[in-house]
C-alpha positions as CSV (number, residue, x, y, z in Angstrom):
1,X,7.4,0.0,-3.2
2,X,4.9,0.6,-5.3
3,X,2.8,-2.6,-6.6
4,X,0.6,-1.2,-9.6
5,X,0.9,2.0,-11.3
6,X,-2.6,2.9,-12.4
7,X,-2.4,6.8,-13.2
8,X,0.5,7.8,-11.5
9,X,-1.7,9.9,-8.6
10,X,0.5,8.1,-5.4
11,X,3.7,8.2,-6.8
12,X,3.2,12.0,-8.1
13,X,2.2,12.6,-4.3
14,X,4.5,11.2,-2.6
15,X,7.6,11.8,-4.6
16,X,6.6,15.7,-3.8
17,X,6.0,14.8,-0.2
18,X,8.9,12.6,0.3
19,X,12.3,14.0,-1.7
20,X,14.9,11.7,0.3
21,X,12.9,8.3,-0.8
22,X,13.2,6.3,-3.8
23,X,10.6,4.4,-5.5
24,X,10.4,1.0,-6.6
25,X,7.3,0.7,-8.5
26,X,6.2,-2.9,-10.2
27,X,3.4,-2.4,-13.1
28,X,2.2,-5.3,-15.3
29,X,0.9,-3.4,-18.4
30,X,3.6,-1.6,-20.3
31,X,0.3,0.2,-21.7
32,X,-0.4,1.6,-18.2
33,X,3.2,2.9,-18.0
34,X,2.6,4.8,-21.1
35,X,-0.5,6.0,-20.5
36,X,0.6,7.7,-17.1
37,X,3.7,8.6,-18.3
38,X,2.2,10.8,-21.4
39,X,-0.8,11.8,-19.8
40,X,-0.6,11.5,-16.0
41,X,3.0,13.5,-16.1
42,X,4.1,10.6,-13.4
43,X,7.8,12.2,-12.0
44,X,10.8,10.0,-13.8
45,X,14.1,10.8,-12.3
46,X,16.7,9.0,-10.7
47,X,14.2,8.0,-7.0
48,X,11.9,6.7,-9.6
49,X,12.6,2.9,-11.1
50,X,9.4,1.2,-13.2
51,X,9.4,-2.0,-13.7
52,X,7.2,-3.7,-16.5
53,X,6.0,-7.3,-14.6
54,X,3.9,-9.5,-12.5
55,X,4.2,-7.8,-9.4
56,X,3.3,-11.8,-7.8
57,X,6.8,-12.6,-9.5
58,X,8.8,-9.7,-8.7
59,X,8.1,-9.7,-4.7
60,X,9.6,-13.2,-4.7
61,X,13.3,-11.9,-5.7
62,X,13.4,-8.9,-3.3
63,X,16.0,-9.0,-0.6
64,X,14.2,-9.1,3.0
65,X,13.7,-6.0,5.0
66,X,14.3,-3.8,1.9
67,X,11.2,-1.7,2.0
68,X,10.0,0.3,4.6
69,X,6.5,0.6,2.9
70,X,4.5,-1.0,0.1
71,X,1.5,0.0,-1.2
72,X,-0.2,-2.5,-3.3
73,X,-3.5,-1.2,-5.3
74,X,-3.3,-4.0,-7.8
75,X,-6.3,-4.3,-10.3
76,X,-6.8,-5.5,-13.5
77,X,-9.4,-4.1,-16.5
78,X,-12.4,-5.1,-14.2
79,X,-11.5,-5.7,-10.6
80,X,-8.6,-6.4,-7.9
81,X,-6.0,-9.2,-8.5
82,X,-7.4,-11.5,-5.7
83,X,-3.7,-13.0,-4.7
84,X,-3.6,-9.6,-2.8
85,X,-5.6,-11.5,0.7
86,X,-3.8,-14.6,-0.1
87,X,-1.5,-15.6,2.4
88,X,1.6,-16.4,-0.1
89,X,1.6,-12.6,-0.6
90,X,1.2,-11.4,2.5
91,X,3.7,-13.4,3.7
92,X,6.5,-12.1,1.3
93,X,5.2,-8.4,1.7
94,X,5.9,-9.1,6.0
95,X,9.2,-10.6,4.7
96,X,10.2,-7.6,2.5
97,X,8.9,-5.2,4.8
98,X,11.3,-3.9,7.4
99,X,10.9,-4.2,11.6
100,X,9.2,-1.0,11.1
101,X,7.5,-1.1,7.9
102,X,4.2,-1.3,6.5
103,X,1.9,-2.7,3.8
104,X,-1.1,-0.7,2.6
105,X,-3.6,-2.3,0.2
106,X,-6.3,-0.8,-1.7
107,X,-9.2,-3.3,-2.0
108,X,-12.1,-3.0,-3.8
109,X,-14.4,-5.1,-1.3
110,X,-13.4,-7.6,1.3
111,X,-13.2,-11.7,0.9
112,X,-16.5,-13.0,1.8
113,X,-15.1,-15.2,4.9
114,X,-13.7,-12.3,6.4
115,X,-13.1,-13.5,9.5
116,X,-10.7,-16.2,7.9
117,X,-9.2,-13.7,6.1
118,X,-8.8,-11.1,9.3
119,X,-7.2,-14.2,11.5
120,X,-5.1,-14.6,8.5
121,X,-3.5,-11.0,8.6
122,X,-3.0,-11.5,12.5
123,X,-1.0,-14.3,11.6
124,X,1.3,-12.9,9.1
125,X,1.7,-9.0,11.1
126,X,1.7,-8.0,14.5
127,X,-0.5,-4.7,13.7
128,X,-3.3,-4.3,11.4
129,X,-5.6,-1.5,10.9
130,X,-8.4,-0.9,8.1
131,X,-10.5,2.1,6.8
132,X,-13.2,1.4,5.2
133,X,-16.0,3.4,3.0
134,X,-18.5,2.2,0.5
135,X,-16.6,2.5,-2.2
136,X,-13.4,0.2,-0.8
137,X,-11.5,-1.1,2.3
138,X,-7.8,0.0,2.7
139,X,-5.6,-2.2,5.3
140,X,-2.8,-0.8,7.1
141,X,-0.5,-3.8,7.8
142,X,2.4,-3.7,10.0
143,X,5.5,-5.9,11.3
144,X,5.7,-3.6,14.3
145,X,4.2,-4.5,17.1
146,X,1.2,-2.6,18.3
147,X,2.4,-0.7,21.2
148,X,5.2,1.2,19.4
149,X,2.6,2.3,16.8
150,X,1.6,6.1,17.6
151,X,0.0,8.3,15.3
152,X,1.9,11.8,15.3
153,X,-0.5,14.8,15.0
154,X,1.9,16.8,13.8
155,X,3.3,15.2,11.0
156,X,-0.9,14.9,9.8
157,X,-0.8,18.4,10.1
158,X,2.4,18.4,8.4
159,X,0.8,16.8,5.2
160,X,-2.8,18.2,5.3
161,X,-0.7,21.9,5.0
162,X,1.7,20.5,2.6
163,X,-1.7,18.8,0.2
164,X,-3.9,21.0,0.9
165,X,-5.9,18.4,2.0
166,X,-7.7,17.4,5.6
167,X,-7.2,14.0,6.8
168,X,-9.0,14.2,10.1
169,X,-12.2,12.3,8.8
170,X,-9.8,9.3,6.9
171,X,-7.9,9.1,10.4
172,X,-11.3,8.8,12.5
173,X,-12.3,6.1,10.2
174,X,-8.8,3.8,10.8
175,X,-9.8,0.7,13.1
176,X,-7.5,-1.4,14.8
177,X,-7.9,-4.9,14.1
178,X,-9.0,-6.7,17.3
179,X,-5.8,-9.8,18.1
């Protein structure tokens, strides 16, 4: 699941990395849609479903444990839709989510009474990490609990040859959020 489309750059990379997985993605600008679609040359085949809505809304209907991941990057012209560290949505992402699954949110900063907030997502899941840089914060959410969550080298080194990319630095920066 995939709440906000933006350009199209996550669901172009992982519908190349992942061909058995189908996408569910949730947009609320029809504009965007186009825009990515004509420009950003997003993949649209049958793993790939858009849906033109409030992404707040939509998370309501799904059935629970339907989604094995979601990453939520939602934003609108000028900065992130704040209702993603509320704990209504966070709530119905853990619901959605499956035993195993995880949430992943890109926020532009942190709430200011963090420590709220981070109590908050020890609440709602059992495992939380976060990378942060100056630019933003991403949270790595999950219902698992934290001793069955292992990092595999191999499938890093899987994707880094697969992108062309090195993810060594991003993975020395994920923190495990103190319980």
């Amino acid at each position: 699941v995939l709440l906000g489309l933006g350009g199209g750059s996550l669901l172009r990379s992982l519908h190349y990395m992942l061909p058995g997985c189908i996408f569910n993605i949730v947009e609320l600008r029809k504009k965007v849609v186009d825009v990515a679609i004509e420009y950003f040359h997003i993949p649209l085949d049958g793993r790939v479903e858009i849906t033109v809505n409030n992404a707040l809304d939509s998370i309501d209907q799904w059935r629970s444990n339907s989604a094995d991941i979601i990453f939520s990057d939602m934003y609108d012209a000028y900065h992130m839709v704040e209702n993603q560290v509320q704990r209504p949505f966070l709530e119905q992402c853990s619901r959605i989510l499956t035993h195993r699954g995880w949430l992943v949110i890109n926020l532009h900063r942190l709430p200011d009474d963090r420590g709220s907030f981070f109590e908050m997502l020890n609440e709602t899941f059992p495992t939380v990490y976060w990378s942060a840089n100056p630019a933003n914060t991403i949270l790595f959410a999950s219902n698992s609990e934290p001793d069955s969550v292992f990092p595999d080298p191999r499938l890093i080194e899987v994707a880094e040859d697969k992108l062309g990319q090195h993810f060594k630095q991003l993975v020395s920066r994920i923190l495990k959020m103190k319980r």
